[in-house]
Amino acid sequence: MRSRQRMFAAVMRLLLKCLRLGRRRRFKLVRQVGQLWHYGRLCLRSLLYNSFTNGDVVLDSLFEPVYWLVDHVTRWFGVVFVALVIGLTTSIVAIVYICLLPLILQTYTPAWICWHLAYGHWNLIMIVFHYYKAITTSPGHPPQAKNDLTGVSICRKCIAPKPARTHHCSICNRCVLKMDHHCPWLNNCVGHYNHRYFFSFCLFMTMGCIYCSISGWDMFRDAYAAIERMKLLEKERLQVAANQTYYQTPPPPFTFRQRAFHKSVVYLWVLCSSVALALGALTLWHAALITRGETSIERHINKKERQRLQKKGKVFRNPYSYGSWDNWKVFLGVDVPRHWLTRVLLPSPHLPHGTGLSWELPPCMTEQRTPLLAI
């Protein structure tokens, strides 16, 4: 009996010792996993720590692959977009010369013929000139040597001097003077030296599309009605052929030339109207920016600065704005009244005011403000 009790006690002690060892091992394993977790977390923080890191920086880092893809796709598609603009514009001009111009010469009065010939060719010359200058003119880039400039910041991406109103284009991978945006339809940045060409192209292209839409409205209605009549007669012809009623006279077929003429007129009107709406909205947007003396990028920067100063009870003033009318004169390069004809209504390759590195008052503004300063 005593031997059985001793054996039972020994077994229980052995069982308790095993449980105690298992618990120690389990606690040791949990402790080791916790230590590894804290160590890995500390290493990750030490490698990625930045006192300027916030939610916006983390979000930008996560979207960096998307930005890279968009930049490279936009750079490659720029050539395709330029070819598309040239192809669509050429097709519209070809339709006007082949289909509409003979009709105008046959049916319109001499006064209207002179008006259409003069305005249409002037508008076409302005579109071609400004588009060519916009895609071939460099927007302007700051010099790489810092000794040439004073009081400028440094671009964080290209590690080069960054004058006022200069921004880095991730698609061109360069800093651009007075950058407005990167336009894929130009395959070029819109900056200090080609901003006027870009806006003039948008303006004259919109005017040309509106001119084609208004002038071709009656032709479009007739062509659309003719196409619907073609479809109806084609359906009747198929029904006659299916019923095999040879005693009936089949409807007269439309020739290929007639079909091509009507479809070309419809294509011209639809394309010109669509471009007029889309490009007209863009032109109005840029016209409002020019009136305020801002670029597309500066509009967002100035809006945030205006809100920040408003909270402090202060008023924000754009240092690059000279007033609505004077902003247009500076943008278009109008120094004397005759420049409205030679530099605005006619093709002109004149350079903008200043170099884009510093922003002193233009000469025309200085002459107007001298009497006020004298007082």
mmCIF file of C-alpha atoms in Angstrom:
data_model
loop_
_atom_site.group_PDB
_atom_site.id
_atom_site.type_symbol
_atom_site.label_atom_id
_atom_site.label_comp_id
_atom_site.label_asym_id
_atom_site.label_seq_id
_atom_site.Cartn_x
_atom_site.Cartn_y
_atom_site.Cartn_z
ATOM 1 C CA MET A 1 0.000 0.000 0.000
ATOM 2 C CA ARG A 2 2.799 2.404 0.911
ATOM 3 C CA SER A 3 4.737 1.426 -2.188
ATOM 4 C CA ARG A 4 1.715 2.272 -4.340
ATOM 5 C CA GLN A 5 1.353 5.657 -2.646
ATOM 6 C CA ARG A 6 5.044 6.397 -3.173
ATOM 7 C CA MET A 7 4.780 5.426 -6.829
ATOM 8 C CA PHE A 8 1.694 7.605 -7.328
ATOM 9 C CA ALA A 9 3.417 10.547 -5.630
ATOM 10 C CA ALA A 10 6.489 10.096 -7.823
ATOM 11 C CA VAL A 11 4.337 10.036 -10.960
ATOM 12 C CA MET A 12 2.498 13.188 -9.907
ATOM 13 C CA ARG A 13 5.767 15.001 -9.190
ATOM 14 C CA LEU A 14 7.088 13.977 -12.578
ATOM 15 C CA LEU A 15 3.887 15.181 -14.249
ATOM 16 C CA LEU A 16 4.008 18.522 -12.445
ATOM 17 C CA LYS A 17 7.652 18.961 -13.396
ATOM 18 C CA CYS A 18 6.818 18.303 -17.077
ATOM 19 C CA LEU A 19 3.968 20.816 -16.984
ATOM 20 C CA ARG A 20 6.228 23.373 -15.325
ATOM 21 C CA LEU A 21 8.915 22.874 -17.985
ATOM 22 C CA GLY A 22 6.368 23.129 -20.789
ATOM 23 C CA ARG A 23 4.995 26.361 -19.366
ATOM 24 C CA ARG A 24 8.491 27.807 -19.092
ATOM 25 C CA ARG A 25 9.292 26.839 -22.646
ATOM 26 C CA ARG A 26 6.014 28.343 -23.879
ATOM 27 C CA PHE A 27 6.640 31.585 -21.996
ATOM 28 C CA LYS A 28 10.198 31.639 -23.347
ATOM 29 C CA LEU A 29 8.951 31.189 -26.919
ATOM 30 C CA VAL A 30 6.374 33.971 -26.510
ATOM 31 C CA ARG A 31 9.056 36.198 -25.002
ATOM 32 C CA GLN A 32 11.395 35.532 -27.939
ATOM 33 C CA VAL A 33 8.663 36.295 -30.500
ATOM 34 C CA GLY A 34 7.878 39.566 -28.706
ATOM 35 C CA GLN A 35 11.530 40.532 -28.655
ATOM 36 C CA LEU A 36 11.887 39.827 -32.377
ATOM 37 C CA TRP A 37 8.779 41.905 -33.114
ATOM 38 C CA HIS A 38 10.029 44.903 -31.118
ATOM 39 C CA TYR A 39 13.486 44.574 -32.651
ATOM 40 C CA GLY A 40 12.108 44.480 -36.218
ATOM 41 C CA ARG A 41 9.841 47.425 -35.503
ATOM 42 C CA LEU A 42 12.761 49.419 -34.127
ATOM 43 C CA CYS A 43 14.890 48.613 -37.178
ATOM 44 C CA LEU A 44 12.110 49.660 -39.536
ATOM 45 C CA ARG A 45 11.601 52.952 -37.703
ATOM 46 C CA SER A 46 15.322 53.660 -37.659
ATOM 47 C CA LEU A 47 15.544 53.110 -41.431
ATOM 48 C CA LEU A 48 12.405 55.058 -42.404
ATOM 49 C CA TYR A 49 12.358 57.774 -39.741
ATOM 50 C CA ASN A 50 11.843 61.315 -40.996
ATOM 51 C CA SER A 51 10.712 64.245 -38.915
ATOM 52 C CA PHE A 52 8.788 65.648 -41.919
ATOM 53 C CA THR A 53 6.844 62.463 -42.585
ATOM 54 C CA ASN A 54 3.062 62.756 -42.445
ATOM 55 C CA GLY A 55 0.025 61.213 -44.089
ATOM 56 C CA ASP A 56 0.544 63.130 -47.344
ATOM 57 C CA VAL A 57 4.141 61.929 -47.674
ATOM 58 C CA VAL A 58 3.122 58.308 -47.067
ATOM 59 C CA LEU A 59 0.301 58.619 -49.621
ATOM 60 C CA ASP A 60 2.662 60.118 -52.201
ATOM 61 C CA SER A 61 5.131 57.297 -51.587
ATOM 62 C CA LEU A 62 2.429 54.690 -52.118
ATOM 63 C CA PHE A 63 1.315 56.349 -55.357
ATOM 64 C CA GLU A 64 4.860 56.859 -56.662
ATOM 65 C CA PRO A 65 4.648 53.813 -59.008
ATOM 66 C CA VAL A 66 1.408 55.202 -60.434
ATOM 67 C CA TYR A 67 3.015 58.620 -60.959
ATOM 68 C CA TRP A 68 5.999 56.991 -62.668
ATOM 69 C CA LEU A 69 3.716 55.041 -65.001
ATOM 70 C CA VAL A 70 1.628 58.105 -65.884
ATOM 71 C CA ASP A 71 4.732 60.224 -66.552
ATOM 72 C CA HIS A 72 6.297 57.664 -68.880
ATOM 73 C CA VAL A 73 3.031 56.867 -70.665
ATOM 74 C CA THR A 74 2.336 60.586 -71.155
ATOM 75 C CA ARG A 75 5.852 61.103 -72.522
ATOM 76 C CA TRP A 76 5.396 58.281 -75.033
ATOM 77 C CA PHE A 77 1.834 59.244 -75.973
ATOM 78 C CA GLY A 78 2.835 62.860 -76.585
ATOM 79 C CA VAL A 79 4.003 61.978 -80.107
ATOM 80 C CA VAL A 80 0.721 60.144 -80.742
ATOM 81 C CA PHE A 81 -1.319 63.145 -79.536
ATOM 82 C CA VAL A 82 0.620 65.563 -81.756
ATOM 83 C CA ALA A 83 0.064 63.285 -84.750
ATOM 84 C CA LEU A 84 -3.624 63.076 -83.823
ATOM 85 C CA VAL A 85 -3.984 66.877 -83.725
ATOM 86 C CA ILE A 86 -2.251 67.238 -87.080
ATOM 87 C CA GLY A 87 -4.297 64.424 -88.624
ATOM 88 C CA LEU A 88 -7.678 65.695 -87.408
ATOM 89 C CA THR A 89 -6.931 69.284 -88.403
ATOM 90 C CA THR A 90 -5.727 68.170 -91.829
ATOM 91 C CA SER A 91 -8.884 66.118 -92.342
ATOM 92 C CA ILE A 92 -11.109 69.112 -91.527
ATOM 93 C CA VAL A 93 -9.142 71.384 -93.876
ATOM 94 C CA ALA A 94 -9.323 68.755 -96.630
ATOM 95 C CA ILE A 95 -13.108 68.415 -96.250
ATOM 96 C CA VAL A 96 -13.513 72.200 -96.409
ATOM 97 C CA TYR A 97 -11.438 72.496 -99.574
ATOM 98 C CA ILE A 98 -12.840 69.419 -101.343
ATOM 99 C CA CYS A 99 -16.487 69.436 -100.280
ATOM 100 C CA LEU A 100 -17.531 72.818 -98.936
ATOM 101 C CA LEU A 101 -15.451 75.373 -100.832
ATOM 102 C CA PRO A 102 -16.834 74.430 -104.295
ATOM 103 C CA LEU A 103 -20.353 74.637 -102.895
ATOM 104 C CA ILE A 104 -19.622 78.053 -101.366
ATOM 105 C CA LEU A 105 -18.215 79.362 -104.647
ATOM 106 C CA GLN A 106 -21.320 78.189 -106.526
ATOM 107 C CA THR A 107 -24.093 79.327 -104.175
ATOM 108 C CA TYR A 108 -22.862 82.257 -102.049
ATOM 109 C CA THR A 109 -22.793 85.920 -103.012
ATOM 110 C CA PRO A 110 -19.417 87.552 -103.838
ATOM 111 C CA ALA A 111 -19.382 89.402 -100.507
ATOM 112 C CA TRP A 112 -19.848 86.214 -98.510
ATOM 113 C CA ILE A 113 -17.293 84.407 -100.655
ATOM 114 C CA CYS A 114 -14.689 87.089 -99.902
ATOM 115 C CA TRP A 115 -15.540 86.928 -96.185
ATOM 116 C CA HIS A 116 -15.202 83.142 -95.985
ATOM 117 C CA LEU A 117 -11.982 83.076 -97.980
ATOM 118 C CA ALA A 118 -10.372 85.896 -95.973
ATOM 119 C CA TYR A 119 -11.436 84.807 -92.498
ATOM 120 C CA GLY A 120 -10.986 81.087 -93.080
ATOM 121 C CA HIS A 121 -7.422 81.388 -94.411
ATOM 122 C CA TRP A 122 -6.430 83.939 -91.753
ATOM 123 C CA ASN A 123 -7.722 81.644 -89.002
ATOM 124 C CA LEU A 124 -5.955 78.640 -90.534
ATOM 125 C CA ILE A 125 -2.633 80.505 -90.749
ATOM 126 C CA MET A 126 -2.911 81.590 -87.103
ATOM 127 C CA ILE A 127 -3.680 78.017 -85.969
ATOM 128 C CA VAL A 128 -0.786 76.470 -87.903
ATOM 129 C CA PHE A 129 1.712 79.156 -86.873
ATOM 130 C CA HIS A 130 0.944 79.093 -83.148
ATOM 131 C CA TYR A 131 0.752 75.303 -82.940
ATOM 132 C CA TYR A 132 4.101 74.942 -84.700
ATOM 133 C CA LYS A 133 5.703 77.523 -82.401
ATOM 134 C CA ALA A 134 4.135 75.940 -79.298
ATOM 135 C CA ILE A 135 5.550 72.474 -79.995
ATOM 136 C CA THR A 136 8.981 73.631 -81.215
ATOM 137 C CA THR A 137 9.718 76.475 -78.776
ATOM 138 C CA SER A 138 11.413 75.518 -75.543
ATOM 139 C CA PRO A 139 9.491 76.738 -72.474
ATOM 140 C CA GLY A 140 12.744 77.872 -70.887
ATOM 141 C CA HIS A 141 14.967 76.241 -68.276
ATOM 142 C CA PRO A 142 17.049 77.812 -65.477
ATOM 143 C CA PRO A 143 20.842 77.676 -65.736
ATOM 144 C CA GLN A 144 22.627 74.911 -63.870
ATOM 145 C CA ALA A 145 25.316 77.133 -62.320
ATOM 146 C CA LYS A 146 24.191 78.691 -59.047
ATOM 147 C CA ASN A 147 26.642 81.591 -59.413
ATOM 148 C CA ASP A 148 24.491 83.056 -62.183
ATOM 149 C CA LEU A 149 21.501 83.538 -59.902
ATOM 150 C CA THR A 150 21.011 85.103 -56.504
ATOM 151 C CA GLY A 151 18.309 84.517 -53.968
ATOM 152 C CA VAL A 152 16.892 81.346 -55.497
ATOM 153 C CA SER A 153 15.935 78.031 -53.968
ATOM 154 C CA ILE A 154 17.184 74.596 -54.957
ATOM 155 C CA CYS A 155 14.997 72.029 -56.696
ATOM 156 C CA ARG A 156 14.780 68.860 -54.618
ATOM 157 C CA LYS A 157 14.569 66.605 -57.685
ATOM 158 C CA CYS A 158 17.192 67.917 -60.102
ATOM 159 C CA ILE A 159 19.359 69.626 -57.409
ATOM 160 C CA ALA A 160 19.653 72.828 -59.449
ATOM 161 C CA PRO A 161 18.796 76.520 -58.931
ATOM 162 C CA LYS A 162 15.065 77.165 -58.953
ATOM 163 C CA PRO A 163 14.093 80.812 -59.623
ATOM 164 C CA ALA A 164 10.725 82.279 -58.711
ATOM 165 C CA ARG A 165 7.719 80.815 -60.579
ATOM 166 C CA THR A 166 9.856 77.857 -61.683
ATOM 167 C CA HIS A 167 8.615 74.306 -61.132
ATOM 168 C CA HIS A 168 9.919 70.828 -61.862
ATOM 169 C CA CYS A 169 8.231 68.812 -64.618
ATOM 170 C CA SER A 170 8.324 65.108 -63.809
ATOM 171 C CA ILE A 171 7.602 64.186 -67.450
ATOM 172 C CA CYS A 172 10.386 66.291 -68.980
ATOM 173 C CA ASN A 173 12.501 65.648 -65.849
ATOM 174 C CA ARG A 174 13.647 69.287 -65.841
ATOM 175 C CA CYS A 175 12.746 72.555 -64.173
ATOM 176 C CA VAL A 176 10.664 74.894 -66.343
ATOM 177 C CA LEU A 177 10.563 78.680 -66.096
ATOM 178 C CA LYS A 178 7.089 79.978 -65.213
ATOM 179 C CA MET A 179 5.676 76.502 -65.703
ATOM 180 C CA ASP A 180 1.939 76.296 -66.348
ATOM 181 C CA HIS A 181 1.534 72.571 -67.098
ATOM 182 C CA HIS A 182 2.801 69.784 -69.325
ATOM 183 C CA CYS A 183 0.554 69.534 -72.371
ATOM 184 C CA PRO A 184 0.451 66.074 -74.033
ATOM 185 C CA TRP A 185 -1.205 67.607 -77.110
ATOM 186 C CA LEU A 186 1.986 69.618 -77.630
ATOM 187 C CA ASN A 187 4.374 66.966 -76.296
ATOM 188 C CA ASN A 188 5.976 69.904 -74.538
ATOM 189 C CA CYS A 189 5.780 71.910 -71.361
ATOM 190 C CA VAL A 190 3.931 75.224 -71.358
ATOM 191 C CA GLY A 191 6.261 77.758 -69.790
ATOM 192 C CA HIS A 192 7.671 81.250 -70.042
ATOM 193 C CA TYR A 193 8.667 81.274 -73.722
ATOM 194 C CA ASN A 194 5.757 79.346 -75.286
ATOM 195 C CA HIS A 195 2.814 80.192 -73.005
ATOM 196 C CA ARG A 196 1.558 82.832 -75.459
ATOM 197 C CA TYR A 197 1.800 80.392 -78.368
ATOM 198 C CA PHE A 198 -0.182 77.776 -76.441
ATOM 199 C CA PHE A 199 -2.980 80.145 -75.477
ATOM 200 C CA SER A 200 -3.149 81.680 -78.959
ATOM 201 C CA PHE A 201 -3.413 78.224 -80.494
ATOM 202 C CA CYS A 202 -6.267 77.315 -78.140
ATOM 203 C CA LEU A 203 -8.025 80.608 -78.878
ATOM 204 C CA PHE A 204 -7.740 80.467 -82.666
ATOM 205 C CA MET A 205 -8.558 76.758 -82.803
ATOM 206 C CA THR A 206 -11.708 77.430 -80.782
ATOM 207 C CA MET A 207 -12.614 80.334 -83.069
ATOM 208 C CA GLY A 208 -12.046 78.155 -86.131
ATOM 209 C CA CYS A 209 -14.207 75.332 -84.757
ATOM 210 C CA ILE A 210 -17.012 77.754 -83.870
ATOM 211 C CA TYR A 211 -16.754 79.275 -87.343
ATOM 212 C CA CYS A 212 -17.037 75.838 -88.998
ATOM 213 C CA SER A 213 -19.931 74.810 -86.733
ATOM 214 C CA ILE A 214 -21.965 77.954 -87.381
ATOM 215 C CA SER A 215 -21.197 78.113 -91.100
ATOM 216 C CA GLY A 216 -21.891 74.420 -91.649
ATOM 217 C CA TRP A 217 -25.098 74.152 -89.587
ATOM 218 C CA ASP A 218 -27.448 74.216 -92.582
ATOM 219 C CA MET A 219 -25.231 71.814 -94.514
ATOM 220 C CA PHE A 220 -25.094 69.518 -91.505
ATOM 221 C CA ARG A 221 -28.896 69.355 -91.261
ATOM 222 C CA ASP A 222 -29.224 68.615 -94.972
ATOM 223 C CA ALA A 223 -26.477 66.007 -94.854
ATOM 224 C CA TYR A 224 -27.959 64.318 -91.781
ATOM 225 C CA ALA A 225 -31.400 64.194 -93.431
ATOM 226 C CA ALA A 226 -29.825 62.760 -96.582
ATOM 227 C CA ILE A 227 -28.081 60.033 -94.590
ATOM 228 C CA GLU A 228 -31.337 59.089 -92.894
ATOM 229 C CA ARG A 229 -32.989 58.998 -96.304
ATOM 230 C CA MET A 230 -30.181 56.742 -97.534
ATOM 231 C CA LYS A 231 -30.834 54.307 -94.703
ATOM 232 C CA LEU A 232 -34.572 54.263 -95.401
ATOM 233 C CA LEU A 233 -34.111 53.659 -99.143
ATOM 234 C CA GLU A 234 -31.542 50.964 -98.442
ATOM 235 C CA LYS A 235 -34.067 49.213 -96.200
ATOM 236 C CA GLU A 236 -36.736 49.458 -98.901
ATOM 237 C CA ARG A 237 -34.353 48.088 -101.497
ATOM 238 C CA LEU A 238 -33.589 45.079 -99.310
ATOM 239 C CA GLN A 239 -37.305 44.464 -98.792
ATOM 240 C CA VAL A 240 -37.923 44.607 -102.536
ATOM 241 C CA ALA A 241 -35.098 42.171 -103.147
ATOM 242 C CA ALA A 242 -36.452 39.808 -100.486
ATOM 243 C CA ASN A 243 -39.992 39.841 -101.919
ATOM 244 C CA GLN A 244 -38.638 39.384 -105.475
ATOM 245 C CA THR A 245 -41.254 41.758 -106.899
ATOM 246 C CA TYR A 246 -39.466 42.506 -110.130
ATOM 247 C CA TYR A 247 -42.371 44.522 -111.527
ATOM 248 C CA GLN A 248 -41.644 47.276 -108.932
ATOM 249 C CA THR A 249 -39.068 49.925 -109.779
ATOM 250 C CA PRO A 250 -36.169 49.737 -107.243
ATOM 251 C CA PRO A 251 -35.326 52.978 -105.427
ATOM 252 C CA PRO A 252 -32.457 54.960 -106.974
ATOM 253 C CA PRO A 253 -29.161 54.155 -105.246
ATOM 254 C CA PHE A 254 -26.901 56.896 -103.867
ATOM 255 C CA THR A 255 -23.474 57.090 -105.422
ATOM 256 C CA PHE A 256 -20.289 56.684 -103.413
ATOM 257 C CA ARG A 257 -19.447 60.346 -103.927
ATOM 258 C CA GLN A 258 -22.787 61.459 -102.489
ATOM 259 C CA ARG A 259 -22.407 59.178 -99.478
ATOM 260 C CA ALA A 260 -18.866 60.416 -98.845
ATOM 261 C CA PHE A 261 -19.942 64.058 -99.173
ATOM 262 C CA HIS A 262 -22.804 63.807 -96.669
ATOM 263 C CA LYS A 263 -20.813 61.764 -94.154
ATOM 264 C CA SER A 264 -17.864 64.156 -94.414
ATOM 265 C CA VAL A 265 -20.107 67.133 -93.630
ATOM 266 C CA VAL A 266 -21.564 65.351 -90.592
ATOM 267 C CA TYR A 267 -18.064 64.362 -89.435
ATOM 268 C CA LEU A 268 -16.833 67.945 -89.800
ATOM 269 C CA TRP A 269 -19.713 69.462 -87.851
ATOM 270 C CA VAL A 270 -19.652 66.914 -85.014
ATOM 271 C CA LEU A 271 -15.865 67.107 -84.586
ATOM 272 C CA CYS A 272 -15.722 70.912 -84.736
ATOM 273 C CA SER A 273 -18.611 71.308 -82.290
ATOM 274 C CA SER A 274 -17.070 68.857 -79.815
ATOM 275 C CA VAL A 275 -13.651 70.515 -79.984
ATOM 276 C CA ALA A 276 -15.229 73.963 -79.683
ATOM 277 C CA LEU A 277 -16.939 72.981 -76.425
ATOM 278 C CA ALA A 278 -13.954 71.213 -74.856
ATOM 279 C CA LEU A 279 -11.215 73.549 -76.044
ATOM 280 C CA GLY A 280 -13.411 76.601 -75.466
ATOM 281 C CA ALA A 281 -13.781 75.701 -71.789
ATOM 282 C CA LEU A 282 -9.993 75.268 -71.502
ATOM 283 C CA THR A 283 -9.413 78.601 -73.238
ATOM 284 C CA LEU A 284 -11.784 80.423 -70.869
ATOM 285 C CA TRP A 285 -10.018 78.830 -67.887
ATOM 286 C CA HIS A 286 -6.604 80.034 -69.074
ATOM 287 C CA ALA A 287 -8.033 83.450 -69.932
ATOM 288 C CA ALA A 288 -9.201 83.813 -66.328
ATOM 289 C CA LEU A 289 -5.736 82.786 -65.087
ATOM 290 C CA ILE A 290 -4.034 85.310 -67.380
ATOM 291 C CA THR A 291 -6.400 88.028 -66.158
ATOM 292 C CA ARG A 292 -5.297 87.310 -62.569
ATOM 293 C CA GLY A 293 -1.608 87.065 -63.530
ATOM 294 C CA GLU A 294 -1.360 83.401 -62.493
ATOM 295 C CA THR A 295 -0.437 80.058 -63.976
ATOM 296 C CA SER A 296 -2.282 76.794 -63.388
ATOM 297 C CA ILE A 297 0.204 75.788 -60.691
ATOM 298 C CA GLU A 298 0.261 79.201 -59.049
ATOM 299 C CA ARG A 299 -3.516 79.205 -58.857
ATOM 300 C CA HIS A 300 -3.449 76.349 -56.309
ATOM 301 C CA ILE A 301 -0.464 77.835 -54.447
ATOM 302 C CA ASN A 302 -2.067 81.283 -54.237
ATOM 303 C CA LYS A 303 -5.393 79.785 -53.124
ATOM 304 C CA LYS A 304 -3.746 78.066 -50.152
ATOM 305 C CA GLU A 305 -1.756 81.185 -49.306
ATOM 306 C CA ARG A 306 -4.903 83.327 -49.519
ATOM 307 C CA GLN A 307 -6.729 81.005 -47.114
ATOM 308 C CA ARG A 308 -3.764 80.964 -44.726
ATOM 309 C CA LEU A 309 -3.527 84.754 -44.598
ATOM 310 C CA GLN A 310 -7.285 85.121 -44.353
ATOM 311 C CA LYS A 311 -7.261 83.170 -41.107
ATOM 312 C CA LYS A 312 -4.758 85.697 -39.750
ATOM 313 C CA GLY A 313 -6.871 88.627 -40.883
ATOM 314 C CA LYS A 314 -4.526 89.587 -43.725
ATOM 315 C CA VAL A 315 -5.120 90.088 -47.449
ATOM 316 C CA PHE A 316 -3.119 88.194 -50.052
ATOM 317 C CA ARG A 317 -1.742 90.132 -53.025
ATOM 318 C CA ASN A 318 -0.276 88.406 -56.054
ATOM 319 C CA PRO A 319 3.151 90.030 -56.633
ATOM 320 C CA TYR A 320 3.091 89.108 -60.335
ATOM 321 C CA SER A 321 -0.246 90.750 -61.147
ATOM 322 C CA TYR A 322 -0.325 94.271 -62.595
ATOM 323 C CA GLY A 323 -4.088 94.535 -63.018
ATOM 324 C CA SER A 324 -6.440 92.765 -65.395
ATOM 325 C CA TRP A 325 -5.794 94.862 -68.520
ATOM 326 C CA ASP A 326 -2.062 95.246 -67.895
ATOM 327 C CA ASN A 327 -1.711 91.498 -67.318
ATOM 328 C CA TRP A 328 -3.025 90.903 -70.844
ATOM 329 C CA LYS A 329 -0.681 93.522 -72.296
ATOM 330 C CA VAL A 330 2.313 91.939 -70.572
ATOM 331 C CA PHE A 331 1.262 88.422 -71.565
ATOM 332 C CA LEU A 332 0.706 89.316 -75.233
ATOM 333 C CA GLY A 333 3.747 91.596 -75.403
ATOM 334 C CA VAL A 334 1.775 94.713 -76.327
ATOM 335 C CA ASP A 335 4.020 97.719 -75.659
ATOM 336 C CA VAL A 336 2.448 100.212 -78.093
ATOM 337 C CA PRO A 337 -1.047 100.320 -79.659
ATOM 338 C CA ARG A 338 0.138 99.061 -83.073
ATOM 339 C CA HIS A 339 1.263 95.817 -81.429
ATOM 340 C CA TRP A 340 -2.388 94.767 -81.173
ATOM 341 C CA LEU A 341 -2.251 94.342 -84.943
ATOM 342 C CA THR A 342 1.321 93.202 -85.524
ATOM 343 C CA ARG A 343 1.671 90.947 -82.463
ATOM 344 C CA VAL A 344 -1.876 89.755 -81.722
ATOM 345 C CA LEU A 345 -3.880 89.695 -84.962
ATOM 346 C CA LEU A 346 -0.920 88.650 -87.113
ATOM 347 C CA PRO A 347 1.659 85.878 -86.591
ATOM 348 C CA SER A 348 4.518 87.216 -84.484
ATOM 349 C CA PRO A 349 7.511 85.354 -83.014
ATOM 350 C CA HIS A 350 8.381 88.102 -80.513
ATOM 351 C CA LEU A 351 9.762 87.029 -77.139
ATOM 352 C CA PRO A 352 7.912 87.626 -73.843
ATOM 353 C CA HIS A 353 8.977 90.278 -71.370
ATOM 354 C CA GLY A 354 11.916 89.297 -69.187
ATOM 355 C CA THR A 355 14.047 86.195 -69.038
ATOM 356 C CA GLY A 356 11.909 84.185 -66.634
ATOM 357 C CA LEU A 357 14.705 84.307 -64.036
ATOM 358 C CA SER A 358 13.654 87.588 -62.400
ATOM 359 C CA TRP A 359 10.391 89.500 -62.543
ATOM 360 C CA GLU A 360 10.947 93.220 -62.746
ATOM 361 C CA LEU A 361 8.256 95.562 -64.024
ATOM 362 C CA PRO A 362 7.959 95.520 -67.829
ATOM 363 C CA PRO A 363 8.906 98.773 -69.624
ATOM 364 C CA CYS A 364 5.299 99.571 -70.520
ATOM 365 C CA MET A 365 4.277 99.280 -66.863
ATOM 366 C CA THR A 366 7.201 101.404 -65.717
ATOM 367 C CA GLU A 367 6.292 104.199 -68.129
ATOM 368 C CA GLN A 368 2.694 104.240 -66.918
ATOM 369 C CA ARG A 369 3.576 104.248 -63.226
ATOM 370 C CA THR A 370 6.330 106.891 -63.361
ATOM 371 C CA PRO A 371 3.962 109.881 -62.864
ATOM 372 C CA LEU A 372 2.385 108.163 -59.886
ATOM 373 C CA LEU A 373 5.794 107.622 -58.318
ATOM 374 C CA ALA A 374 6.729 111.240 -59.014
ATOM 375 C CA ILE A 375 3.756 112.423 -57.053
#
